């Protein structure tokens, strides 16, 4: 078989398995694109799904229109599990064998990265030659020092898997199962590490993560995005980003100030990103700086308990039309179960403060289907929204205008590496009933709109999030069925309920356990038990000598 000839520069096609609009709004995707093109011996192009970029030759890159087969590497940046079928679709259209085992030396290397991959890559493992587990900044240089497109594919992957921490080659591991369907063992079949560390950058002050391209036709078309932090100290028990990016890390003010100066040259709108932006120790100084530069600031997330006067002053000045707050649950009991760390009173107070500051509209995020949720807890979402509306009206009167409250209702999906990784998810009909309760309860309230997700999509996300590699066959079958999932479930022996609706055994081996995520499984289990007993836990103290959850042991 003809081997690929070395052509001097390694060509990479970075693929976002969804639309151009979503891909180019994704800071992680933009960052990897910039990092790869900064390397002297690498040239990176982009591709997106869907059909607009699937020409008659199959999938092609945006920049040069090259087919996938002409690249050395096809790198998927995967942020959302529901994009898994799109990965297979685009691979199949490219003419490249979609199973790693069927690829030969001359085929491009198919690699994956992004949070959905390092959370649990197993449902898509057979489609990939290798995965980058962790934050890309800590792995790309090492990988490209060792990768040689002219080398025998297997030998090259063994060399990389042995020498680059964070690289996972699924075909080098064998999975065994108990008769009851749970995992019994996950072992290497090559001389590679038994477990793989998820790579994280200890100090974010060494580099910036900001928009590299401001393009039209995207969610943040005119907004220069700056990542201020990774991780979150609050320990909400459903939140994947909070646990998977532990310990919380903040960029220093001096670097963020530089970022803001760069942003100010490109746009008068700057968006600050992070799991809990308002927790940044210098958030007030950052806001003042934006004020001096006459920038309009927006925030990816605001906590109801951290709205300082300075923050409110900046929000006011930024002429923000909508403030977003995520109570997540309606009753104090559920707020305790999820360890939200705020009270209903703090939420009401935050709403009144925001409206009094002149922000006319509110967006409120809630979830249904949380562990232990009762009918009363669902009804409490309606009650909380009505109370918020009451305070909203009171604070709106002096402004002489009444805005709108949008209630965004999402179905809870248990995620790997969170205390709720053991929890069962509600079935589709239960979720529909709960959504209906909230919608009916708020239907007649003026200026309140409810948007709910579709429980059948949440069910699929629940399936992909915690599945093992056997589910890859189900994804393959669904793609052949044009993603007719009911038909697919009928035609295949695998029972999706086993993955979605089953509470896990406490001592069960999870498909993602081979990844050293940092946070101890015993800590997560303790947190799960505390949740079931409605007990709260204190936030992470952000202290390097702490050993509470285990994340700081990794150094
Ligand atoms: S070990 Fe302690 S300081 Fe470190 S992330 Fe865990 S709780 Fe936070």
XYZ file of C-alpha atoms and ligand atoms in Angstrom:
563
model
C 0.000 0.000 0.000
C 1.267 3.472 -0.891
C 2.445 5.444 2.137
C 1.762 9.137 2.385
C 4.780 11.144 1.278
C 6.177 13.722 3.677
C 5.346 17.119 2.273
C 7.145 19.413 4.686
C 4.213 20.989 6.528
C 1.637 18.918 8.348
C -1.841 19.684 7.036
C -4.718 19.642 9.499
C -8.417 20.109 8.840
C -10.083 21.257 12.067
C -13.740 20.184 11.986
C -16.572 21.523 14.094
C -19.300 18.875 13.886
C -22.073 21.430 13.618
C -22.817 24.661 11.757
C -20.367 27.425 10.842
C -22.366 29.776 13.054
C -21.965 27.609 16.157
C -18.389 26.593 15.401
C -17.108 30.108 14.881
C -18.889 31.232 18.067
C -16.931 28.622 20.020
C -13.838 30.054 21.697
C -12.258 26.597 22.096
C -12.519 25.947 18.354
C -11.083 29.371 17.510
C -8.241 28.880 19.996
C -7.106 25.539 18.570
C -7.324 26.946 15.033
C -5.036 29.826 16.047
C -2.627 27.577 17.995
C -2.194 25.204 15.071
C -1.578 27.979 12.574
C 1.029 29.527 14.875
C 3.166 26.395 14.527
C 5.766 26.742 11.786
C 5.388 23.224 10.456
C 1.582 23.004 10.639
C -1.088 24.506 8.406
C -4.689 24.320 9.565
C -7.937 24.755 7.627
C -11.551 24.456 8.847
C -14.687 22.499 8.004
C -18.202 22.464 9.401
C -21.254 20.284 9.091
C -23.931 20.301 7.607
C -24.470 19.856 3.915
C -23.313 23.309 2.807
C -19.773 22.099 3.085
C -20.352 18.595 1.786
C -19.686 19.095 -1.913
C -20.002 16.457 -4.639
C -16.492 15.314 -3.620
C -17.677 14.772 -0.038
C -16.570 16.866 2.907
C -14.234 19.714 1.980
C -12.364 22.411 3.879
C -13.509 26.043 3.831
C -10.139 27.622 3.000
C -8.960 25.625 -0.002
C -11.836 23.257 -0.786
C -9.552 20.250 -0.284
C -11.229 16.923 0.411
C -10.643 15.289 3.791
C -8.528 12.563 2.212
C -5.937 15.166 1.169
C -5.096 16.142 4.774
C -2.625 14.457 7.132
C -4.929 14.941 10.104
C -8.662 15.483 10.503
C -9.172 16.972 13.985
C -12.677 17.133 15.435
C -13.373 19.737 18.124
C -16.352 18.317 20.022
C -18.141 20.352 22.671
C -21.575 18.678 22.691
C -22.477 15.011 22.817
C -25.492 15.505 20.558
C -23.037 16.231 17.720
C -21.699 12.633 17.844
C -23.882 11.459 14.906
C -22.680 14.453 12.848
C -19.094 13.195 13.251
C -20.029 9.899 11.687
C -22.048 11.588 8.956
C -19.164 13.781 7.877
C -16.680 10.901 8.049
C -18.916 8.707 5.917
C -19.346 11.442 3.318
C -15.572 11.868 3.136
C -14.888 8.386 1.808
C -12.532 7.675 4.740
C -13.345 4.412 6.581
C -15.271 5.496 9.643
C -13.868 2.766 11.845
C -10.301 3.327 12.980
C -9.497 -0.400 12.542
C -10.262 -0.172 8.797
C -7.955 2.757 8.064
C -4.632 2.284 6.331
C -1.358 4.193 6.384
C -2.361 6.579 3.621
C -5.586 7.686 5.334
C -5.561 10.850 7.440
C -5.250 10.399 11.191
C -8.687 11.034 12.746
C -8.279 12.764 16.112
C -10.731 14.238 18.624
C -10.597 16.828 21.378
C -12.901 19.183 23.248
C -14.832 18.798 26.460
C -17.256 16.135 25.179
C -14.223 13.978 24.294
C -12.356 14.352 27.548
C -15.502 13.931 29.609
C -16.233 10.504 28.085
C -14.909 9.611 24.612
C -16.118 5.988 24.702
C -19.370 6.151 22.653
C -17.362 7.440 19.677
C -14.084 5.639 20.483
C -14.088 3.208 17.513
C -14.377 6.119 15.014
C -11.202 7.820 16.251
C -7.514 6.966 15.951
C -6.710 9.008 19.021
C -8.063 11.593 21.429
C -6.522 14.587 23.177
C -7.782 14.346 26.762
C -7.610 17.762 28.362
C -6.778 21.355 27.617
C -5.184 21.615 24.182
C -2.557 24.179 25.222
C -0.822 21.465 27.246
C -0.594 18.826 24.503
C -0.361 20.172 20.973
C 3.356 21.036 21.002
C 4.382 17.615 22.329
C 2.136 15.817 19.866
C 3.477 17.674 16.816
C 7.076 17.112 17.927
C 6.503 13.366 17.592
C 3.904 13.024 14.848
C 5.311 12.083 11.457
C 2.838 11.504 8.608
C 5.396 9.380 6.749
C 5.807 6.938 9.613
C 3.930 3.637 9.881
C 0.561 4.563 11.410
C 0.558 1.972 14.197
C 4.164 2.637 15.252
C 3.573 6.371 15.272
C 0.491 6.015 17.489
C 2.293 3.722 19.938
C 5.148 6.242 20.195
C 2.737 9.116 20.815
C 0.544 7.185 23.295
C 3.624 6.267 25.334
C 5.276 9.676 25.307
C 2.614 12.364 25.183
C 0.588 12.561 28.420
C -3.110 12.986 27.704
C -3.135 11.063 24.419
C -5.600 8.165 24.315
C -5.619 5.590 21.490
C -8.870 3.606 21.944
C -7.752 0.617 19.828
C -4.912 -0.019 22.316
C -7.417 -0.881 25.076
C -9.802 -3.798 25.529
C -13.063 -3.530 27.457
C -14.714 -6.486 29.201
C -18.226 -6.619 30.593
C -20.083 -8.417 33.390
C -23.165 -10.475 32.521
C -25.319 -7.613 33.794
C -23.841 -5.308 31.109
C -21.630 -3.170 33.345
C -17.867 -2.879 32.771
C -15.672 -5.506 34.425
C -12.266 -4.360 33.113
C -10.581 -1.771 30.908
C -7.025 -2.850 30.076
C -4.292 -1.903 27.628
C -3.371 -4.472 24.972
C -0.251 -2.521 23.914
C 2.585 -1.258 26.070
C 0.804 2.017 26.893
C -0.336 3.537 30.227
C -3.280 1.832 31.969
C -4.794 5.176 32.940
C -4.437 8.513 31.182
C -4.137 11.902 32.873
C -6.470 14.605 31.685
C -4.150 17.497 30.942
C -4.840 20.830 32.510
C -2.864 24.048 32.468
C -1.779 24.946 35.958
C -1.216 28.628 35.337
C -3.453 30.463 32.893
C -1.288 33.589 33.069
C 1.114 32.172 30.473
C -1.274 32.666 27.566
C -4.514 34.350 26.568
C -7.674 32.790 25.258
C -9.547 35.374 23.204
C -11.406 35.693 19.905
C -9.021 35.301 17.021
C -11.530 36.110 14.294
C -14.568 38.376 14.462
C -16.797 37.134 11.687
C -20.387 38.003 10.789
C -23.128 35.387 10.855
C -22.154 34.068 14.277
C -23.748 34.362 17.721
C -21.038 36.772 18.904
C -20.440 38.473 15.542
C -19.287 41.829 16.932
C -18.190 40.770 20.397
C -14.539 40.234 21.294
C -14.519 37.276 23.698
C -12.051 36.954 26.580
C -11.831 33.847 28.767
C -11.234 35.151 32.300
C -11.233 31.843 34.187
C -11.596 28.062 34.053
C -13.436 25.972 36.585
C -15.772 27.129 39.317
C -15.539 26.979 43.078
C -19.210 26.539 43.879
C -19.601 22.787 43.412
C -23.126 22.670 41.920
C -23.577 18.912 41.777
C -25.021 18.722 38.257
C -22.360 20.902 36.626
C -19.813 19.219 34.422
C -17.785 22.395 33.769
C -17.509 23.014 37.501
C -15.896 19.640 38.257
C -14.060 18.767 35.067
C -12.086 22.029 35.047
C -11.130 21.922 38.757
C -9.291 23.562 40.395
C -10.726 26.983 39.568
C -8.118 29.172 37.887
C -8.293 32.915 37.182
C -6.266 34.905 34.678
C -4.403 37.849 36.240
C -5.770 41.340 35.804
C -2.677 42.510 33.933
C -3.208 39.923 31.174
C -6.942 40.554 30.973
C -6.251 44.293 30.714
C -3.975 43.592 27.723
C -6.712 41.438 26.191
C -9.195 44.251 26.663
C -6.877 46.722 24.931
C -6.576 44.340 21.984
C -10.342 43.852 21.960
C -10.988 47.604 22.072
C -9.119 47.984 18.754
C -11.500 45.524 17.097
C -14.875 46.174 18.675
C -16.630 48.247 21.320
C -18.257 45.080 22.667
C -16.346 42.720 24.897
C -17.714 39.456 26.302
C -16.165 37.933 29.429
C -16.338 34.130 29.549
C -15.923 31.684 32.410
C -18.012 29.293 34.485
C -18.628 32.045 37.086
C -17.224 35.311 35.707
C -18.426 37.432 38.621
C -16.217 35.323 40.967
C -13.025 36.757 39.452
C -11.153 38.450 42.327
C -10.521 41.558 40.195
C -13.879 41.711 38.457
C -14.568 45.223 39.721
C -11.234 46.561 38.421
C -11.884 44.825 35.117
C -15.280 46.469 34.926
C -13.778 49.897 35.689
C -11.242 49.373 32.942
C -14.001 48.579 30.463
C -15.769 51.708 31.689
C -12.649 53.848 31.008
C -12.304 52.391 27.527
C -15.971 53.011 26.809
C -16.567 49.344 26.130
C -19.864 47.549 26.394
C -19.330 44.497 28.568
C -21.318 41.306 28.631
C -20.932 38.266 30.871
C -21.451 34.594 30.148
C -22.722 34.023 33.673
C -23.663 36.044 36.715
C -24.241 34.588 40.133
C -27.169 36.010 42.042
C -24.981 36.314 45.158
C -22.148 38.308 43.611
C -23.709 41.433 42.145
C -21.522 44.171 43.608
C -22.292 47.878 43.170
C -19.461 48.248 40.648
C -20.717 45.314 38.621
C -24.207 46.786 38.586
C -22.801 50.185 37.537
C -21.024 48.542 34.597
C -24.051 46.514 33.629
C -26.058 49.724 33.653
C -23.548 51.541 31.513
C -23.212 48.664 29.089
C -26.859 49.110 28.178
C -27.386 45.388 28.492
C -30.944 44.564 27.524
C -31.125 41.141 29.157
C -29.533 39.779 32.323
C -29.269 36.027 32.744
C -29.549 34.305 36.094
C -29.638 30.560 36.667
C -31.604 29.638 39.788
C -31.650 26.076 38.312
C -34.242 24.923 40.878
C -37.381 26.438 42.406
C -37.528 25.114 45.967
C -34.980 25.631 48.714
C -34.947 21.829 49.144
C -33.829 21.333 45.529
C -31.338 24.226 45.789
C -29.779 22.275 48.670
C -29.814 18.961 46.759
C -27.922 20.515 43.847
C -25.671 22.489 46.223
C -26.414 25.738 44.454
C -25.112 27.707 47.412
C -27.690 30.482 47.130
C -31.078 31.056 48.704
C -34.372 31.937 47.042
C -34.160 35.313 48.811
C -30.794 36.066 47.171
C -32.332 35.278 43.791
C -35.296 37.652 44.374
C -32.955 40.356 45.614
C -30.652 39.983 42.571
C -33.591 40.309 40.189
C -34.808 43.503 41.821
C -31.294 44.972 41.758
C -30.826 44.168 38.069
C -34.174 45.622 37.047
C -33.666 48.724 39.208
C -30.341 49.201 37.391
C -32.327 49.582 34.171
C -31.872 46.153 32.611
C -35.329 45.578 31.161
C -35.368 41.851 30.427
C -34.503 38.776 32.403
C -33.606 35.268 31.359
C -33.959 32.588 34.016
C -32.559 29.072 33.668
C -34.235 26.149 35.432
C -33.968 22.384 35.206
C -36.562 19.675 35.585
C -35.794 16.032 36.300
C -33.145 16.629 38.987
C -32.471 13.732 41.383
C -35.101 13.387 44.162
C -37.371 15.981 42.474
C -41.008 15.869 43.588
C -44.210 17.365 42.157
C -43.899 20.116 44.784
C -40.365 20.955 43.599
C -41.622 21.373 40.013
C -44.530 23.480 41.209
C -41.999 25.572 43.154
C -40.440 26.690 39.842
C -43.810 28.243 38.954
C -44.075 29.869 42.389
C -40.528 31.249 42.187
C -41.153 32.680 38.704
C -44.354 34.354 39.901
C -42.530 35.923 42.851
C -39.729 37.060 40.549
C -42.347 38.596 38.271
C -43.823 40.431 41.260
C -40.432 41.914 42.225
C -39.736 42.595 38.559
C -42.914 44.683 38.251
C -42.154 46.586 41.455
C -38.650 47.463 40.278
C -39.751 48.180 36.704
C -42.316 50.851 37.655
C -39.816 53.681 38.311
C -38.197 52.853 34.936
C -41.633 53.366 33.320
C -41.272 50.281 31.177
C -41.911 46.622 31.714
C -39.656 44.150 30.042
C -40.009 40.452 29.535
C -39.032 37.420 31.572
C -37.929 34.380 29.593
C -37.897 31.132 31.488
C -35.591 28.590 29.902
C -36.415 25.082 31.024
C -33.924 22.286 30.460
C -34.141 18.590 31.202
C -31.470 17.491 33.653
C -28.859 15.174 32.106
C -26.466 13.368 34.494
C -22.871 14.002 33.407
C -19.627 12.082 33.967
C -17.260 13.389 36.647
C -20.015 15.063 38.656
C -21.639 13.860 41.892
C -24.737 13.072 39.805
C -22.852 10.617 37.547
C -24.620 7.804 39.479
C -28.111 9.267 39.071
C -30.913 7.964 36.869
C -32.428 10.360 34.392
C -36.205 10.862 34.182
C -37.881 9.172 31.228
C -39.208 11.264 28.354
C -42.875 11.188 29.386
C -42.079 12.253 32.979
C -39.978 15.143 31.676
C -42.780 16.190 29.328
C -45.269 16.206 32.197
C -42.954 18.330 34.349
C -42.412 20.804 31.521
C -46.171 20.986 31.000
C -46.696 21.754 34.703
C -44.366 24.766 34.458
C -45.767 25.940 31.127
C -49.378 25.660 32.326
C -48.529 27.396 35.600
C -47.018 30.407 33.806
C -49.257 30.476 30.730
C -51.496 33.313 31.932
C -48.751 35.476 33.429
C -48.204 38.516 31.188
C -44.661 39.226 29.970
C -43.434 35.760 30.955
C -42.446 33.360 28.187
C -41.345 29.762 28.698
C -38.945 27.983 26.355
C -38.330 24.318 27.013
C -35.880 21.910 25.439
C -37.092 18.711 23.804
C -36.853 15.780 26.217
C -36.093 13.345 23.396
C -32.898 15.298 22.625
C -32.051 15.343 26.330
C -32.578 11.560 26.370
C -30.021 11.185 23.534
C -27.603 13.475 25.354
C -28.100 11.306 28.436
C -27.344 8.221 26.362
C -24.182 9.620 24.744
C -22.863 11.241 27.929
C -22.481 8.074 30.011
C -22.330 5.280 27.432
C -19.549 2.779 26.773
C -18.090 1.981 23.369
C -20.855 -0.501 22.458
C -23.097 2.523 21.790
C -20.926 3.410 18.761
C -22.817 0.641 16.889
C -26.091 2.322 17.804
C -24.826 5.682 16.476
C -23.689 3.946 13.287
C -27.114 2.306 12.873
C -28.919 5.599 13.524
C -26.832 7.406 10.917
C -27.719 4.687 8.371
C -31.378 5.269 9.371
C -31.091 9.032 8.704
C -31.191 9.478 12.495
C -34.609 7.930 12.897
C -33.961 7.032 16.539
C -37.244 5.239 17.372
C -36.639 2.929 14.372
C -32.997 2.491 15.394
C -33.899 1.554 18.976
C -36.395 -1.027 17.660
C -33.870 -2.567 15.276
C -30.918 -2.906 17.660
C -30.438 -5.198 20.643
C -28.798 -2.533 22.813
C -31.217 -1.065 25.347
C -30.708 2.721 25.674
C -32.601 2.741 28.994
C -29.716 0.766 30.515
C -27.516 3.843 30.047
C -30.069 6.602 30.612
C -32.664 5.522 33.162
C -30.596 3.293 35.459
C -29.158 4.517 38.741
C -25.558 3.224 38.782
C -24.173 0.830 41.387
C -21.940 2.669 43.852
C -18.929 0.467 43.018
C -19.527 0.309 39.264
C -16.601 0.871 36.865
C -17.566 3.740 34.580
C -16.431 3.879 30.928
C -14.537 7.129 31.685
C -12.800 5.878 34.834
C -9.541 5.238 32.943
C -9.155 9.023 32.624
C -7.448 10.639 35.629
C -9.821 13.563 35.800
C -8.288 14.919 38.993
C -11.373 14.903 41.211
C -11.507 11.678 43.286
C -14.378 9.304 42.587
C -14.764 8.785 46.368
C -15.295 12.550 46.786
C -17.960 12.569 44.073
C -19.740 9.611 45.699
C -19.698 11.343 49.066
C -21.221 14.407 47.422
C -23.898 12.236 45.734
C -24.880 10.730 49.082
C -25.019 14.189 50.657
C -27.281 15.330 47.788
C -29.692 12.447 48.410
C -29.789 13.509 52.065
C -30.372 17.172 51.077
C -27.104 18.223 52.687
C -25.059 21.092 51.271
C -21.255 21.273 51.085
C -19.001 24.343 51.281
C -17.456 25.726 48.085
C -13.914 24.834 47.026
C -11.516 27.018 49.078
C -9.126 27.480 46.077
C -6.032 26.612 48.046
C -3.175 24.538 46.603
C -2.569 22.667 49.837
C -6.209 21.542 50.078
C -6.970 17.854 49.579
C -10.759 17.905 49.763
C -11.631 16.765 46.226
C -8.242 15.576 44.994
C -7.925 17.930 42.000
C -5.004 19.851 43.495
C -2.989 16.641 44.024
C -2.334 16.508 40.273
C -0.145 19.590 40.587
S -8.548 20.046 46.230
Fe -9.534 21.678 47.427
S -8.802 23.605 46.507
Fe -8.296 21.952 45.064
S -10.073 21.954 43.641
Fe -10.496 20.431 45.245
S -11.713 21.532 46.807
Fe -10.717 23.076 45.496
